GROMACS .gro file of C-alpha atoms in nm:
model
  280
    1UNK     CA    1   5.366   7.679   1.721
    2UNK     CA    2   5.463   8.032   1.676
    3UNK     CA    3   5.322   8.131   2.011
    4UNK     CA    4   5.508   7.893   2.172
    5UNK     CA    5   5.829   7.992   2.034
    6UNK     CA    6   5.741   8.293   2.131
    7UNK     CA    7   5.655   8.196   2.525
    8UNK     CA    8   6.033   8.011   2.451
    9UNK     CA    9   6.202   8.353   2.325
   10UNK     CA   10   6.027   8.573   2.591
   11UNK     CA   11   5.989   8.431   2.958
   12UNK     CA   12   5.718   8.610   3.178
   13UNK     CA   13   5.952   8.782   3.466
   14UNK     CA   14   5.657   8.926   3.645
   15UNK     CA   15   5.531   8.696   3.928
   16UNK     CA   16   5.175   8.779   3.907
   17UNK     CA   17   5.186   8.678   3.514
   18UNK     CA   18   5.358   8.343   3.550
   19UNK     CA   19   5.073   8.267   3.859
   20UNK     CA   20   4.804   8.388   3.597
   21UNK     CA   21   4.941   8.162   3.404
   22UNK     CA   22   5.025   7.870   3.618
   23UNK     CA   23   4.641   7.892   3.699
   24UNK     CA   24   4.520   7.808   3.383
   25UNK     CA   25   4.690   7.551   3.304
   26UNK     CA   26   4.604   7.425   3.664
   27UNK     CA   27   4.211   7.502   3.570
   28UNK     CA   28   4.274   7.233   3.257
   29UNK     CA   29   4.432   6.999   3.417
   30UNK     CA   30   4.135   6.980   3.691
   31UNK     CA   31   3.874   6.969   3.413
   32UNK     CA   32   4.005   6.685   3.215
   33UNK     CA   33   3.684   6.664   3.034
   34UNK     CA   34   3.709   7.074   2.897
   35UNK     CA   35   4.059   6.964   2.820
   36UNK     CA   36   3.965   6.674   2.600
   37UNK     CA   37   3.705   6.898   2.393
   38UNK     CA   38   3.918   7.130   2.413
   39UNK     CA   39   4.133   6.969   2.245
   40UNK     CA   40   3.931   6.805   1.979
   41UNK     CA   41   3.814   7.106   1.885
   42UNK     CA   42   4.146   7.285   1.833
   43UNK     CA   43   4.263   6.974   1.589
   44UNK     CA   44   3.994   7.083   1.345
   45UNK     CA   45   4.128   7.429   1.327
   46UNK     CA   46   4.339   7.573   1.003
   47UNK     CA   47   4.558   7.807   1.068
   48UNK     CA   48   4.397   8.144   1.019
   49UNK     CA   49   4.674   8.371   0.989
   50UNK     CA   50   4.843   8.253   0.695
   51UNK     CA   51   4.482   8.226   0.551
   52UNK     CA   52   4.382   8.603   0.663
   53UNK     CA   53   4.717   8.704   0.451
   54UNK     CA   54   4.688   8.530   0.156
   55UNK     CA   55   4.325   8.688   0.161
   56UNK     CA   56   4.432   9.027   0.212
   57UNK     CA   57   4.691   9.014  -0.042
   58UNK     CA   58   4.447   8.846  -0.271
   59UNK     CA   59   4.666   8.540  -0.398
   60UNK     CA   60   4.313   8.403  -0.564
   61UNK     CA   61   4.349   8.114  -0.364
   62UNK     CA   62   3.900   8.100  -0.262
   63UNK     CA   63   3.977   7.768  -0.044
   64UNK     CA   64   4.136   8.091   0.191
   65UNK     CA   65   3.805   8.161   0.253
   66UNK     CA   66   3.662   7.869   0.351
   67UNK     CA   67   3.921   7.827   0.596
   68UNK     CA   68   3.861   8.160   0.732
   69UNK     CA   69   3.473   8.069   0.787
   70UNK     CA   70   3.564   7.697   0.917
   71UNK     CA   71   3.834   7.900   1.181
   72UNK     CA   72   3.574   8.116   1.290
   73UNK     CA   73   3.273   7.839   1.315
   74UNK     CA   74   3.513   7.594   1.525
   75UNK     CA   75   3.639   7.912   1.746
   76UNK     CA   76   3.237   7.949   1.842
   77UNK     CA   77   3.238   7.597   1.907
   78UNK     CA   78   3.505   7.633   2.177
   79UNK     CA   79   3.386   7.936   2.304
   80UNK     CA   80   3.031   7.810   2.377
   81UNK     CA   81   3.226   7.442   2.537
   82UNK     CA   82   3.473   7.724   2.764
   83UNK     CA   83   3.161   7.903   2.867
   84UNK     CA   84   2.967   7.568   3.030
   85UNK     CA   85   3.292   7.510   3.222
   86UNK     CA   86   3.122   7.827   3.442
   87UNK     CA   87   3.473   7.860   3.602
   88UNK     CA   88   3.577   8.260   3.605
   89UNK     CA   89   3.913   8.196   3.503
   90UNK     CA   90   3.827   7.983   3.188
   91UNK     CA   91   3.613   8.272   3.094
   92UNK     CA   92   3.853   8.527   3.075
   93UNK     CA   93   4.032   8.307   2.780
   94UNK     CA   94   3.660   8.387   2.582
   95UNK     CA   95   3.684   8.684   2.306
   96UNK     CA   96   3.438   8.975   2.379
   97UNK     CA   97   3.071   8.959   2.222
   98UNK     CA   98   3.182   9.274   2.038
   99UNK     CA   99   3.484   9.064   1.840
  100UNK     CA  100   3.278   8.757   1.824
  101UNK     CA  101   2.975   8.956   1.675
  102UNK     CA  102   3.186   9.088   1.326
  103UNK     CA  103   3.403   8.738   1.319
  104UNK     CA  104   3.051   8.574   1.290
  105UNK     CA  105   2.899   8.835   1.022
  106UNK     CA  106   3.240   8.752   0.828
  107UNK     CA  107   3.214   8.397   0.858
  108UNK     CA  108   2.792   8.411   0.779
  109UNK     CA  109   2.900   8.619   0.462
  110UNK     CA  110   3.173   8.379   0.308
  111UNK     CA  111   2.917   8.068   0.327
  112UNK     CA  112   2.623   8.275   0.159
  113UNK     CA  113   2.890   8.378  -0.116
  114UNK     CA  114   3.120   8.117  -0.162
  115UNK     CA  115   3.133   7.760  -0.268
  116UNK     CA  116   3.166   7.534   0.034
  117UNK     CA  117   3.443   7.352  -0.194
  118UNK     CA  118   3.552   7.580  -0.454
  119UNK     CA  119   3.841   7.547  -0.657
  120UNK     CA  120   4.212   7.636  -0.589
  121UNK     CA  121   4.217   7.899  -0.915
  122UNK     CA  122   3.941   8.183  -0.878
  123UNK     CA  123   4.020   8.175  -1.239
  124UNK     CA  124   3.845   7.835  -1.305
  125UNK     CA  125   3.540   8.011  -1.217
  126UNK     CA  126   3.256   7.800  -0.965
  127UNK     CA  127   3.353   8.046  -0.674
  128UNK     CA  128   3.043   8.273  -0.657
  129UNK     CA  129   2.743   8.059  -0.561
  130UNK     CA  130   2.399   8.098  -0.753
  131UNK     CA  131   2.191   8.374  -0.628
  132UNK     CA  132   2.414   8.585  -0.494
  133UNK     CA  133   2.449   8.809  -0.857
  134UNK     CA  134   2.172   8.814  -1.058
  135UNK     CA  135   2.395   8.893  -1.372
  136UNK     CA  136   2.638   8.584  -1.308
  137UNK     CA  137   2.310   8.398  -1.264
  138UNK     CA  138   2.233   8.480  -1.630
  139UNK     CA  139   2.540   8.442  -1.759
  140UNK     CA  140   2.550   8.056  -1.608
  141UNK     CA  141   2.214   8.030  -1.749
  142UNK     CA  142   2.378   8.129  -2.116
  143UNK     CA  143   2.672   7.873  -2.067
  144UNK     CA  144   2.437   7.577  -2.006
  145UNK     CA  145   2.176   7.671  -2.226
  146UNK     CA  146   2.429   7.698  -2.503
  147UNK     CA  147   2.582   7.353  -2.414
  148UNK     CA  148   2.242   7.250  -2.442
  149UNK     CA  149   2.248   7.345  -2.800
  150UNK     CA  150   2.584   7.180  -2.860
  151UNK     CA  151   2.376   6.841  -2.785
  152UNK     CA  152   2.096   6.900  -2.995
  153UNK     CA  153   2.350   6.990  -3.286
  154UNK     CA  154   2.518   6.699  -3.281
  155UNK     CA  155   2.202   6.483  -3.321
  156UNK     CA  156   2.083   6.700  -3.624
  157UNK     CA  157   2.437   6.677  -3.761
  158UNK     CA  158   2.466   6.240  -3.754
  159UNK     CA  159   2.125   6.285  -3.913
  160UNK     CA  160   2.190   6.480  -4.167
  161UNK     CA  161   2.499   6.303  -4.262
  162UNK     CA  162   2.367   5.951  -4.194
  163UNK     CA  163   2.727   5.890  -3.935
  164UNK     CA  164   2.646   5.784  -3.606
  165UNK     CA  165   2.934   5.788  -3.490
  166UNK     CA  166   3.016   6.194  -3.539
  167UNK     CA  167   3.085   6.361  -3.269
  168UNK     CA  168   3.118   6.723  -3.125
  169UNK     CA  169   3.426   6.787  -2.890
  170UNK     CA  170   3.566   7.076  -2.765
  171UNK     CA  171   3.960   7.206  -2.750
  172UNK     CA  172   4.126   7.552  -2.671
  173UNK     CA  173   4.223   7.618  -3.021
  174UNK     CA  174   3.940   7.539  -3.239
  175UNK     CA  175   3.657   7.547  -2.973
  176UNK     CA  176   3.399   7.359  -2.997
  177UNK     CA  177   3.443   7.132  -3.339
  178UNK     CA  178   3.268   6.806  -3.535
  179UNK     CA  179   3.461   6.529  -3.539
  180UNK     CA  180   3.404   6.207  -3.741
  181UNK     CA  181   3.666   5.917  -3.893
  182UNK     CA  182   3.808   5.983  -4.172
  183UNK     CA  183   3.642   5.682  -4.318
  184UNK     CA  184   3.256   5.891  -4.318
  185UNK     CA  185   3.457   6.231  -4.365
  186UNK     CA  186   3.297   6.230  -4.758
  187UNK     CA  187   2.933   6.211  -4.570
  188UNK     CA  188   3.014   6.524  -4.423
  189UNK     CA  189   3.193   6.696  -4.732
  190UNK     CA  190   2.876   6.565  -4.935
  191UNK     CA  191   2.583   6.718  -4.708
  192UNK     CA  192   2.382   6.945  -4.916
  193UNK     CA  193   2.148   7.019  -4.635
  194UNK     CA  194   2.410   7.181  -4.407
  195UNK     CA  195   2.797   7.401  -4.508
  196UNK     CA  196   3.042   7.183  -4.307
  197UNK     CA  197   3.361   7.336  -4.344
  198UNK     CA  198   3.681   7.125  -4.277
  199UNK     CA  199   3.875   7.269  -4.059
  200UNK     CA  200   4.143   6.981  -3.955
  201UNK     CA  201   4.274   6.662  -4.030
  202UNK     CA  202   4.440   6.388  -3.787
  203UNK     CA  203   4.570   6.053  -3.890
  204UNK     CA  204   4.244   5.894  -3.767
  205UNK     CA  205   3.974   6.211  -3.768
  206UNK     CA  206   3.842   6.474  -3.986
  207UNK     CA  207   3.746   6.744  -3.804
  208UNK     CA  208   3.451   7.006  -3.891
  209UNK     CA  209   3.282   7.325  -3.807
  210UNK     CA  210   2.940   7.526  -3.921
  211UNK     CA  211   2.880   7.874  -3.875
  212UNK     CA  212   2.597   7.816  -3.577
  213UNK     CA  213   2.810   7.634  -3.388
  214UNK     CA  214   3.103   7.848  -3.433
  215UNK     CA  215   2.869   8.119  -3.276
  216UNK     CA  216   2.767   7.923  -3.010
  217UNK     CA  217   3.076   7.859  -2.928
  218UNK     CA  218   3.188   8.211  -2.911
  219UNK     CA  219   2.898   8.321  -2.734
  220UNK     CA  220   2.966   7.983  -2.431
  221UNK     CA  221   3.364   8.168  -2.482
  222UNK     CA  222   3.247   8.533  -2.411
  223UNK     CA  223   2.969   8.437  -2.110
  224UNK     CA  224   3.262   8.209  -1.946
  225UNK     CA  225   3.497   8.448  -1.951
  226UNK     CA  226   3.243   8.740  -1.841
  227UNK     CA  227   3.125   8.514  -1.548
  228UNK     CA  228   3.451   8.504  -1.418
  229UNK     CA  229   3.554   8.835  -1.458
  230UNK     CA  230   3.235   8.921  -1.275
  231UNK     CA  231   3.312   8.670  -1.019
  232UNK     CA  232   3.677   8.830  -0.961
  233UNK     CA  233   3.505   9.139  -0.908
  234UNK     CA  234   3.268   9.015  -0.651
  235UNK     CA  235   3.542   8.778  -0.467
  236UNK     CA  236   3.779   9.095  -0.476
  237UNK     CA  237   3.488   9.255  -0.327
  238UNK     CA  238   3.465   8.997  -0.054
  239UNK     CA  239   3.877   8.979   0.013
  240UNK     CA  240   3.787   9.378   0.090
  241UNK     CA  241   3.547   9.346   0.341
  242UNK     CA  242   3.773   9.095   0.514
  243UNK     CA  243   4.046   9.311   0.509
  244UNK     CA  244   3.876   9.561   0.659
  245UNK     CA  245   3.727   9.379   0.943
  246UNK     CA  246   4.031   9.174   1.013
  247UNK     CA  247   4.089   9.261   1.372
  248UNK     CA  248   3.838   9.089   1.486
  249UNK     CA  249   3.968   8.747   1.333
  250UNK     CA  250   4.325   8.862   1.452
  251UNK     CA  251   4.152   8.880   1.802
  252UNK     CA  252   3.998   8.549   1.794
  253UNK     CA  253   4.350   8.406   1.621
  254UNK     CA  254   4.577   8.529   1.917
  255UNK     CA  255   4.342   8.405   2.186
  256UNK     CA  256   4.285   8.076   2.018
  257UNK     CA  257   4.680   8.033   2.000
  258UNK     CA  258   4.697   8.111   2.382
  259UNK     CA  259   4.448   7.843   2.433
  260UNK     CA  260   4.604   7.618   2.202
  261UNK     CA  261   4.948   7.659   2.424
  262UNK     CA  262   4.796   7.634   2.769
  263UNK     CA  263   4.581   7.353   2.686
  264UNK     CA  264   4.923   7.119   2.591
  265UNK     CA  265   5.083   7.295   2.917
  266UNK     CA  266   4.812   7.112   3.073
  267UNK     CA  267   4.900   6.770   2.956
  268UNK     CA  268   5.203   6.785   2.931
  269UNK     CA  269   5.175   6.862   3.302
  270UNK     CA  270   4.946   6.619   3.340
  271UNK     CA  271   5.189   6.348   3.184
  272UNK     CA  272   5.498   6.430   3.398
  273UNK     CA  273   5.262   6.412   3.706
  274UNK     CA  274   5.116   6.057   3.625
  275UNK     CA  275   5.510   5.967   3.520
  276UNK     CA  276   5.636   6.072   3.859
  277UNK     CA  277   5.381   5.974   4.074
  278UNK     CA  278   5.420   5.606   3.887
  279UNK     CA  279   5.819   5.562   3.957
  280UNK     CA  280   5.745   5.685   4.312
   0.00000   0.00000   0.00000
């Protein structure tokens, strides 16, 4: 769309450019079956240079990335279907091997790093995939074995106290927190075996904390929020590399729109052909 408007604000003058031109789209419409795939292909694509910005000014927005990789995977795709046509002046509308080459690398190093459906906030964490960082590995290892704990607590807990029905539950205030009815909230206060203290009461629910599972929940706190710190850094580390190798997707992103143009030239042309040829 914005290379049209720009065709629209800035006519060709030079005859040998609006023939180059006129050729292409003539080279489509003859090879209706490059022009359907053609086509096809080009639906699937995002649109890369909104992407390529939000990356470089690093709007934590990881889905960026995936769009970047999907851009440059489905650009491959049409490269390889433009190359078969083995018609010189289809060719010429291929990137070089040298722009192709890094676009690849960049593409090959977002799916070994991220999540192919991470979420919109980097902060969320889940970005990084596991083995990429042998520290993040750990940490992730910490979280779950910790929530692991959580479990087995809760099943010593309704032992100890004899109530089935307590529960441990998790908010952003208290953290992670025992919580029974207030109807069995004496069988907690009662338990000799384990120091429950109370830390809350509802209209419905007493609510309860111990010393080891205030730690554990700290310690699930601290590795969360170390993951993802470490996971900025390495995403941040990523949104670099891009940065610095963005030519190469700016290459692919202009000739892509060119195709993208000449390619509804062609049926357009097509259609207005068939129309006129039909009232004749």
């Amino acid at each position: 769309g914005r290379l049209l408007r720009d065709f629209l604000k800035n006519p060709l003058i030079k005859m040998k450019d609006i023939k180059n031109r006129h050729e292409i789209v003539e080279k489509f419409m003859i090879n209706t079956g490059l022009l359907h795939n053609t086509i096809l292909l080009l639906s699937g694509l995002p649109d890369v240079e909104r992407a390529l910005s939000r990356i470089s000014a690093k709007t934590n927005n990881p889905r960026d990335m995936i769009m970047l990789a999907l851009f440059v995977e489905k650009s491959m795709e049409l490269f390889n279907k433009l190359r078969e046509s083995n018609d010189q002046v289809i060719k010429k509308l291929i990137v070089d091997d040298t722009a192709q080459s890094l676009a690849l690398k960049l593409g090959k190093l977002i799916r070994k790093k991220i999540h192919d459906n991470p979420p919109i906030n980097l902060n969320d964490g889940g970005v990084i995939k596991d083995g990429v960082d042998k520290k993040l590995d750990d940490l992730r290892n910490i979280k779950n074995l910790k929530k692991s704990e959580i479990l087995e607590f809760q099943s010593k807990y309704a032992l100890a106290t004899d109530v089935n029905n307590l529960k441990i539950k998790f908010n952003n205030f208290h953290g992670y927190f025992i919580e029974t009815t207030n109807k069995n909230s004496e069988k907690i206060k009662q338990c000799n075996a384990i120091n429950f203290r109370l830390i809350q009461n509802t209209i419905n629910t007493s609510r309860f904390q111990t010393e080891e599972l205030k730690e554990t929940s700290l310690e699930i706190e601290r590795s969360e929020s170390e993951s993802i710190e470490l996971e900025t850094n390495i995403y941040e580390k990523i949104c670099l590399e891009i940065s610095n190798k963005s030519d190469c997707i700016n290459i692919l992103s202009k000739k892509i729109s060119f195709i993208d143009v000449i390619s509804n030239f062609s049926i357009l042309t097509n259609f207005v052909t068939n129309s006129n040829t039909t009232h004749q």
